[in-house]
Coordinates of C-alpha atoms and ligand atoms in Angstrom, one line a residue:
X1 CA 30.2 -27.1 66.6
X2 CA 33.8 -26.2 65.8
X3 CA 35.4 -23.1 67.1
X4 CA 34.5 -19.9 65.2
X5 CA 31.9 -21.4 62.9
X6 CA 29.1 -19.2 64.1
X7 CA 30.8 -15.9 63.7
X8 CA 32.6 -13.3 65.8
X9 CA 31.4 -12.4 69.3
X10 CA 32.7 -9.4 71.1
X11 CA 32.3 -9.3 74.9
X12 CA 32.6 -5.9 76.6
X13 CA 34.0 -6.5 80.1
X14 CA 36.2 -9.2 81.6
X15 CA 34.5 -9.5 85.0
X16 CA 33.1 -12.9 86.0
X17 CA 29.9 -12.3 84.0
X18 CA 31.7 -11.4 80.7
X19 CA 34.2 -14.2 81.2
X20 CA 31.5 -16.8 81.6
X21 CA 29.6 -15.3 78.7
X22 CA 32.7 -15.6 76.5
X23 CA 33.3 -19.1 77.6
X24 CA 29.8 -20.2 76.8
X25 CA 29.8 -18.5 73.4
X26 CA 33.1 -20.1 72.6
X27 CA 31.9 -23.6 73.6
X28 CA 28.9 -22.9 71.2
X29 CA 31.1 -22.3 68.2
X30 CA 31.7 -18.5 68.3
X31 CA 35.1 -16.8 67.9
X32 CA 35.4 -14.6 71.0
X33 CA 37.1 -11.4 71.7
X34 CA 36.9 -9.9 75.2
X35 CA 37.7 -6.2 75.6
X36 CA 38.5 -4.7 79.0
X37 CA 40.9 -1.9 80.1
X38 CA 42.1 -4.1 83.0
X39 CA 43.1 -7.7 83.5
X40 CA 40.3 -10.4 83.8
X41 CA 38.5 -10.5 87.1
X42 CA 40.1 -7.5 88.9
X43 CA 37.1 -5.3 89.2
X44 CA 34.0 -6.1 91.4
X45 CA 34.5 -9.8 90.7
X46 CA 37.8 -9.6 92.6
X47 CA 36.6 -8.8 96.1
X48 CA 33.3 -10.5 96.7
X49 CA 32.3 -12.8 99.6
X50 CA 32.7 -15.8 97.4
X51 CA 29.2 -17.2 98.3
X52 CA 27.3 -19.3 95.8
X53 CA 24.0 -21.2 96.2
X54 CA 21.5 -22.8 93.9
X55 CA 18.3 -21.9 95.7
X56 CA 16.5 -18.6 95.8
X57 CA 17.5 -15.6 97.8
X58 CA 16.0 -12.4 99.3
X59 CA 16.3 -9.0 97.5
X60 CA 18.1 -6.1 99.2
X61 CA 14.9 -4.0 99.6
X62 CA 12.9 -6.0 102.2
X63 CA 9.6 -4.9 103.7
X64 CA 10.2 -2.2 106.4
X65 CA 13.3 -0.8 104.7
X66 CA 11.6 2.5 104.3
X67 CA 12.0 3.1 108.1
X68 CA 15.8 2.6 107.7
X69 CA 16.2 5.5 105.3
X70 CA 16.8 8.2 107.9
X71 CA 19.5 5.9 109.4
X72 CA 21.0 5.3 105.9
X73 CA 21.4 9.0 105.5
X74 CA 22.6 9.7 109.0
X75 CA 25.3 7.1 109.5
X76 CA 28.0 6.9 106.8
X77 CA 29.5 3.9 108.6
X78 CA 26.2 1.9 108.7
X79 CA 25.7 -1.4 106.9
X80 CA 23.5 0.4 104.3
X81 CA 24.5 4.0 103.8
X82 CA 23.7 6.8 101.3
X83 CA 26.1 9.6 100.6
X84 CA 24.3 12.9 100.9
X85 CA 26.2 14.4 98.0
X86 CA 24.9 11.6 95.7
X87 CA 21.3 11.7 96.8
X88 CA 20.1 14.1 94.0
X89 CA 21.4 11.6 91.3
X90 CA 20.3 8.6 93.3
X91 CA 16.7 9.7 94.0
X92 CA 15.0 8.0 91.1
X93 CA 16.8 4.7 91.8
X94 CA 16.1 5.0 95.5
X95 CA 12.3 5.6 94.8
X96 CA 12.2 2.4 92.7
X97 CA 14.3 0.5 95.3
X98 CA 11.8 1.4 98.1
X99 CA 8.9 0.6 95.8
X100 CA 10.4 -2.9 95.4
X101 CA 10.1 -3.6 99.1
X102 CA 6.4 -4.5 99.3
X103 CA 5.5 -8.0 100.5
X104 CA 3.9 -8.8 97.2
X105 CA 7.0 -7.7 95.2
X106 CA 9.4 -9.5 97.5
X107 CA 7.4 -12.7 97.1
X108 CA 7.4 -12.3 93.3
X109 CA 11.2 -11.7 93.4
X110 CA 11.9 -14.8 95.4
X111 CA 9.9 -16.9 92.9
X112 CA 11.5 -15.4 89.8
X113 CA 15.0 -15.4 91.2
X114 CA 14.6 -19.1 92.1
X115 CA 14.3 -20.0 88.4
X116 CA 17.7 -18.4 87.8
X117 CA 19.4 -19.8 90.8
X118 CA 18.4 -23.3 90.4
X119 CA 20.6 -23.6 87.3
X120 CA 23.5 -21.6 88.9
X121 CA 25.7 -24.5 89.9
X122 CA 24.7 -26.7 86.9
X123 CA 25.7 -24.0 84.5
X124 CA 29.1 -23.4 86.2
X125 CA 30.1 -27.1 86.2
X126 CA 31.6 -27.2 82.6
X127 CA 33.4 -23.9 83.1
X128 CA 34.9 -24.9 86.4
X129 CA 36.0 -28.2 84.9
X130 CA 37.6 -26.4 81.9
X131 CA 39.3 -24.0 84.2
X132 CA 40.5 -26.8 86.5
X133 CA 39.0 -24.7 89.4
X134 CA 37.2 -27.4 91.4
X135 CA 39.7 -27.1 94.3
X136 CA 38.6 -23.5 94.8
X137 CA 35.1 -24.6 95.9
X138 CA 34.2 -25.5 99.5
X139 CA 30.8 -27.1 100.0
X140 CA 30.1 -26.5 103.6
X141 CA 27.0 -24.3 103.9
X142 CA 26.9 -21.0 105.7
X143 CA 25.6 -19.3 108.8
X144 CA 23.8 -16.0 109.4
X145 CA 24.0 -15.0 113.1
X146 CA 21.7 -12.6 115.0
X147 CA 22.8 -10.6 118.0
X148 CA 19.3 -9.8 119.2
X149 CA 16.0 -11.7 119.6
X150 CA 14.2 -8.8 118.0
X151 CA 16.2 -9.1 114.8
X152 CA 16.0 -12.9 114.8
X153 CA 12.2 -12.7 115.1
X154 CA 11.9 -10.1 112.4
X155 CA 13.9 -12.2 110.0
X156 CA 11.6 -15.2 110.4
X157 CA 9.3 -14.0 107.7
X158 CA 12.2 -14.2 105.2
X159 CA 13.2 -17.6 106.6
X160 CA 9.7 -19.1 106.1
X161 CA 9.4 -17.5 102.6
X162 CA 12.6 -19.2 101.5
X163 CA 11.6 -22.5 103.1
X164 CA 8.3 -22.4 101.2
X165 CA 10.5 -22.1 98.0
X166 CA 12.5 -25.2 99.0
X167 CA 15.6 -23.4 100.3
X168 CA 17.5 -25.8 102.7
X169 CA 17.7 -23.2 105.4
X170 CA 16.8 -23.7 109.1
X171 CA 16.9 -21.8 112.4
X172 CA 19.4 -22.8 115.0
X173 CA 19.9 -21.7 118.6
X174 CA 22.4 -22.0 121.5
X175 CA 25.2 -24.5 121.2
X176 CA 23.9 -25.8 117.8
X177 CA 25.5 -22.7 116.3
X178 CA 28.9 -23.5 117.6
X179 CA 28.7 -27.0 116.5
X180 CA 28.6 -25.7 112.9
X181 CA 31.3 -23.0 113.6
X182 CA 33.3 -23.5 116.8
X183 CA 35.3 -20.3 116.2
X184 CA 32.2 -18.2 117.1
X185 CA 31.5 -16.8 120.6
X186 CA 28.6 -18.2 122.6
X187 CA 25.4 -16.2 123.2
X188 CA 24.0 -15.3 119.8
X189 CA 20.2 -14.9 119.9
X190 CA 20.0 -17.3 117.0
X191 CA 21.2 -18.2 113.5
X192 CA 20.1 -19.5 110.2
X193 CA 22.1 -22.4 108.6
X194 CA 22.0 -22.7 104.9
X195 CA 23.2 -26.1 103.5
X196 CA 23.3 -25.3 99.8
X197 CA 25.8 -22.4 100.2
X198 CA 29.2 -23.1 98.7
X199 CA 32.1 -20.7 98.9
X200 CA 34.9 -19.9 96.5
X201 CA 38.1 -19.4 98.4
X202 CA 39.7 -17.2 95.7
X203 CA 37.2 -15.5 93.3
X204 CA 40.1 -13.9 91.4
X205 CA 41.7 -17.3 90.6
X206 CA 38.3 -18.5 89.4
X207 CA 38.1 -15.6 86.9
X208 CA 41.7 -16.1 85.9
X209 CA 41.2 -19.9 85.3
X210 CA 38.2 -19.2 83.1
X211 CA 40.1 -16.6 81.2
X212 CA 43.0 -18.9 80.7
X213 CA 40.7 -21.7 79.3
X214 CA 39.2 -19.2 76.9
X215 CA 42.7 -18.2 75.7
X216 CA 43.8 -21.8 75.3
X217 CA 40.9 -22.4 72.9
X218 CA 41.8 -19.4 70.8
X219 CA 39.9 -16.6 72.4
X220 CA 41.4 -13.1 72.3
X221 CA 41.7 -10.6 75.1
X222 CA 42.1 -6.9 74.0
X223 CA 43.3 -4.5 76.7
X224 CA 41.3 -1.4 75.9
X225 CA 38.2 0.6 76.6
X226 CA 35.0 0.2 74.6
X227 CA 33.4 3.6 73.9
X228 CA 30.2 3.0 71.9
X229 CA 28.2 0.4 70.0
X230 CA 26.6 1.1 66.6
X231 CA 25.1 -0.8 63.7
X232 CA 27.0 -0.9 60.4
X233 CA 25.6 -0.9 56.9
X234 CA 26.7 -4.5 56.3
X235 CA 24.6 -5.8 59.3
X236 CA 27.5 -6.2 61.6
X237 CA 27.8 -4.3 64.9
X238 CA 30.8 -2.0 65.4
X239 CA 32.3 -1.3 68.8
X240 CA 34.3 1.9 68.9
X241 CA 37.2 1.6 71.3
X242 CA 40.1 3.8 72.5
X243 CA 42.2 2.1 69.8
X244 CA 40.9 0.3 66.7
X245 CA 37.2 -0.4 66.3
X246 CA 36.0 -4.0 66.6
X247 CA 33.4 -5.6 64.3
X248 CA 31.1 -8.3 65.6
X249 CA 28.1 -10.5 64.7
X250 CA 27.1 -10.6 68.3
X251 CA 28.0 -8.2 71.1
X252 CA 27.6 -8.9 74.8
X253 CA 27.3 -5.9 77.2
X254 CA 28.9 -7.1 80.5
X255 CA 30.7 -4.1 81.7
X256 CA 29.3 -4.4 85.2
X257 CA 28.5 -1.1 86.8
X258 CA 29.7 0.7 83.7
X259 CA 27.2 -0.9 81.3
X260 CA 24.6 1.8 81.2
X261 CA 26.0 3.8 78.3
X262 CA 26.3 0.7 76.1
X263 CA 22.7 -0.3 76.9
X264 CA 21.6 3.2 75.8
X265 CA 23.5 2.8 72.5
X266 CA 21.5 -0.4 72.0
X267 CA 18.1 1.2 72.8
X268 CA 17.7 0.2 76.4
X269 CA 17.2 2.9 79.0
X270 CA 17.9 1.1 82.3
X271 CA 18.2 2.5 85.9
X272 CA 21.6 0.9 86.6
X273 CA 23.5 2.3 89.6
X274 CA 26.0 0.9 92.0
X275 CA 25.9 -0.6 95.5
X276 CA 29.5 -0.2 96.6
X277 CA 30.8 -2.9 98.9
X278 CA 34.0 -3.2 101.0
X279 CA 36.3 -5.8 102.3
X280 CA 39.2 -6.2 104.6
X281 CA 41.4 -9.2 104.0
X282 CA 43.0 -10.4 107.2
X283 CA 46.2 -12.2 106.2
X284 CA 46.8 -13.8 109.7
X285 CA 43.4 -14.0 111.4
X286 CA 44.8 -16.2 114.2
X287 CA 41.6 -18.4 114.1
X288 CA 40.5 -21.0 111.7
X289 CA 36.9 -20.7 110.5
X290 CA 35.1 -23.7 108.9
X291 CA 32.1 -22.0 107.3
X292 CA 31.3 -18.4 106.1
X293 CA 29.3 -16.5 108.7
X294 CA 27.1 -13.5 108.0
X295 CA 26.5 -10.9 110.7
X296 CA 22.9 -10.0 110.2
X297 CA 23.2 -6.7 112.1
X298 CA 26.5 -5.8 110.5
X299 CA 25.5 -6.7 106.9
X300 CA 28.8 -8.5 106.2
X301 CA 30.3 -11.9 105.9
X302 CA 33.4 -13.5 107.4
X303 CA 34.5 -15.8 104.6
X304 CA 37.5 -18.1 105.1
X305 CA 39.6 -17.7 102.0
X306 CA 42.8 -19.1 100.5
X307 CA 44.8 -16.1 101.7
X308 CA 43.2 -15.4 105.1
X309 CA 39.8 -14.3 106.4
X310 CA 37.8 -11.8 104.4
X311 CA 35.5 -9.4 106.3
X312 CA 33.3 -8.5 103.4
X313 CA 30.0 -6.8 102.5
X314 CA 27.9 -3.8 103.4
X315 CA 26.3 -1.4 101.0
X316 CA 27.1 2.2 100.2
X317 CA 25.0 4.2 97.7
X318 CA 27.5 6.8 96.5
X319 CA 28.0 6.3 92.7
X320 CA 31.0 5.5 90.6
X321 CA 33.0 8.6 91.2
X322 CA 33.4 9.2 94.9
X323 CA 36.6 7.9 96.5
X324 CA 36.3 4.8 98.8
X325 CA 35.6 5.5 102.5
X326 CA 37.8 2.8 104.1
X327 CA 36.7 4.0 107.5
X328 CA 33.6 2.0 106.9
X329 CA 35.8 -1.1 107.5
X330 CA 36.5 -0.1 111.1
X331 CA 33.0 -0.9 112.6
X332 CA 33.0 -4.1 110.5
X333 CA 36.3 -5.3 111.9
X334 CA 35.3 -4.2 115.5
X335 CA 32.1 -6.2 115.2
X336 CA 33.9 -9.2 113.7
X337 CA 36.2 -9.2 116.7
X338 CA 33.2 -9.4 119.0
X339 CA 31.9 -12.4 117.0
X340 CA 35.1 -14.4 116.8
X341 CA 37.2 -14.4 120.0
X342 CA 40.9 -13.9 119.3
X343 CA 40.5 -12.6 115.8
X344 CA 43.6 -10.7 114.7
X345 CA 43.1 -7.9 112.2
X346 CA 46.8 -6.8 111.9
X347 CA 47.8 -6.2 108.3
X348 CA 44.2 -5.9 107.1
X349 CA 44.2 -5.0 103.4
X350 CA 41.2 -2.8 102.4
X351 CA 39.3 -3.0 99.1
X352 CA 36.1 -1.4 97.7
X353 CA 34.2 -2.6 94.6
X354 CA 31.2 -1.5 92.6
X355 CA 28.3 -3.9 92.5
X356 CA 26.3 -3.3 89.3
X357 CA 22.8 -2.9 90.7
X358 CA 19.2 -2.4 89.7
X359 CA 16.7 -1.2 92.3
X360 CA 14.7 -4.5 92.1
X361 CA 17.9 -6.6 92.8
X362 CA 17.5 -8.5 89.5
X363 CA 20.0 -8.4 86.6
X364 CA 19.2 -7.6 83.0
X365 CA 19.6 -10.6 80.8
X366 CA 18.2 -10.4 77.2
X367 CA 18.3 -8.9 73.8
X368 CA 18.7 -5.1 73.5
X369 CA 15.5 -3.6 72.1
X370 CA 17.2 -1.3 69.5
X371 CA 20.0 -3.7 68.2
X372 CA 18.9 -7.3 68.3
X373 CA 22.4 -8.7 67.9
X374 CA 23.4 -6.9 71.1
X375 CA 22.8 -9.0 74.3
X376 CA 22.6 -7.5 77.8
X377 CA 24.2 -9.3 80.7
X378 CA 24.7 -6.9 83.6
X379 CA 23.3 -5.6 86.9
X380 CA 23.8 -8.7 89.0
X381 CA 24.2 -6.7 92.2
X382 CA 24.8 -9.0 95.2
X383 CA 24.7 -12.2 93.2
X384 CA 27.0 -11.8 90.2
X385 CA 29.5 -14.5 91.1
X386 CA 26.6 -16.9 91.6
X387 CA 24.7 -16.0 88.5
X388 CA 27.5 -15.5 86.0
X389 CA 27.3 -18.9 84.4
X390 CA 23.6 -19.3 84.2
X391 CA 23.4 -15.8 82.6
X392 CA 26.1 -16.9 80.2
X393 CA 24.2 -20.1 79.3
X394 CA 21.1 -18.0 78.5
X395 CA 23.2 -15.5 76.5
X396 CA 24.6 -18.4 74.3
X397 CA 21.1 -19.7 73.7
X398 CA 19.9 -16.2 72.6
X399 CA 23.0 -15.7 70.4
X400 CA 22.3 -19.0 68.6
X401 CA 18.6 -18.3 68.3
X402 CA 17.6 -21.2 70.5
X403 CA 14.9 -21.2 73.1
X404 CA 16.3 -20.4 76.5
X405 CA 16.1 -22.9 79.4
X406 CA 14.4 -20.4 81.6
X407 CA 11.9 -17.6 81.2
X408 CA 13.9 -14.4 80.8
X409 CA 10.8 -12.1 80.9
X410 CA 11.4 -11.1 84.6
X411 CA 15.0 -10.1 83.6
X412 CA 14.2 -8.2 80.4
X413 CA 16.0 -5.0 79.7
X414 CA 12.6 -3.5 78.8
X415 CA 11.0 -4.2 82.2
X416 CA 11.5 -0.7 83.7
Ligands
FAD501 C1 31.5 -6.7 98.9 C2 30.9 -7.6 97.9 C3 30.5 -8.9 98.2 C4 29.9 -9.7 97.2 N1 29.6 -11.0 97.5 C5 29.1 -11.8 96.6 C6 28.8 -13.1 96.9 O1 29.1 -13.6 97.9 N2 28.2 -13.9 95.9 C7 27.9 -13.4 94.7 O2 27.3 -14.1 93.9 N3 28.1 -12.1 94.4 C8 28.7 -11.3 95.3 N4 29.0 -10.0 95.0 C9 28.6 -9.5 93.7 C10 29.5 -9.8 92.6 O3 30.9 -9.7 93.0 C11 29.2 -8.9 91.4 O4 27.8 -9.0 91.1 C12 30.0 -9.4 90.2 O5 31.4 -9.4 90.4 C13 29.7 -8.5 89.0 O6 30.5 -9.0 87.9 P1 30.5 -8.3 86.5 O7 31.3 -9.1 85.6 O8 29.2 -7.8 86.1 O9 31.3 -6.9 86.9 P2 32.8 -6.6 87.2 O10 33.5 -7.6 87.9 O11 32.9 -5.2 87.8 O12 33.4 -6.5 85.7 C14 33.1 -5.5 84.8 C15 34.3 -5.3 83.9 O13 33.9 -4.3 82.9 C16 35.0 -3.6 82.6 N5 34.7 -2.3 81.9 C17 34.2 -1.2 82.5 N6 34.1 -0.3 81.5 C18 34.5 -0.8 80.3 C19 34.6 -0.3 79.0 N7 34.3 0.9 78.7 N8 35.1 -1.2 78.1 C20 35.5 -2.4 78.4 N9 35.4 -2.9 79.6 C21 34.9 -2.1 80.6 C22 35.7 -3.3 84.0 O14 37.0 -3.0 83.8 C23 35.5 -4.7 84.6 O15 36.6 -5.6 84.5 C24 29.6 -9.2 95.9 C25 30.1 -7.9 95.6 C26 30.7 -7.1 96.6 C27 31.1 -5.7 96.2

């Protein structure tokens, strides 16, 4: 289908999810306009760990997490922390989060999530080709290392669950770990090696490449803030902005952690919040790492990137307004130094970003209940880089009125 034949699509948000959405709609014959107050890919999509796989994953709320709540409240530097001042607003989200951690619900999650993830890389392939971004991908797998036997043994349930779902993940011990990543110290209690894990060495450049490909094919980027969505008398949808309003035949809500108000305009009341994550970019780490390594106890990755080593991850439940607490990076860097002898953290550049998160760790992908030509694509939490293209493919199918390649019921905006 030729560019623009289907009508006008407006995409709210130029993060990786909105960009992939715009690219898929454009390939399918829509004229696309993307509105964002900032440049493409500079919000949460900028600072992630770059990990991307095509087999299922575990949710954030795992069995036993309830017992970690006192620690989450007590230690603002911990891998999963809650700010006291945000607790009253967070409480309903937190209750749903804890309720998602039963064995039965985690098993259901792993099955549902697998259906999305198995198309993750397939759906990216045409966008990566268009963006000329193949060189940004390293296909080397990843490690998760454990400092204590107790933690290693506790994690075996999640290992076996993933293995049952076909994830190419296996437990390693002793020297096997250093054969995969020689930069690590000896003496970890164990590790999991995951073969299907790729990593993107510069997530910002991936977003920029996709944005450039959209522009080349005639897509328009508007620098501005969307304010509200409403139906017009002529059947089109109007997006009020801080400048001129935009008219659309199809609207995609992909404003990441800021999507909730647009969803409400379109009849979906969703418990979206944010899991804030941090990174320190080490420009001259002094060691070369081959594969990304996750510290199980620390809740962060060490990802080798184009411009250094990124110490990245953790989870802080503190809402969209509180300033970053960069002190959280200190224990991450200290632990990283114990994992990788000789690691140099001089000149570390701090960053914090807002993961758009639902308590059940699943995104919302589907038609808005109140305005059928408004499509929801947000709330990808810890997996937005991975899931952006498969979400976009589903959004393009919905926009065209085609059957989707996967069952979207587990991700419906009406599931709450
Ligand atoms: C520390 C960390 C590590 C991570 N690691 C990984 C990983 O390894 N693998 C993985 O798959 N995922 C990872 N993620 C998650 C992933 O980065 C996110 O899920 C993803 O970036 C979300 O993309 P998005 O497009 O939904 O949101 P964003 O990138 O935040 O984009 C949303 C956009 O909407 C715009 N916007 C906001 N309000 C408005 C408005 N009113 N009008 C118009 N535009 C608006 C914003 O300016 C922004 O550009 C990680 C996240 C963090 C924080």
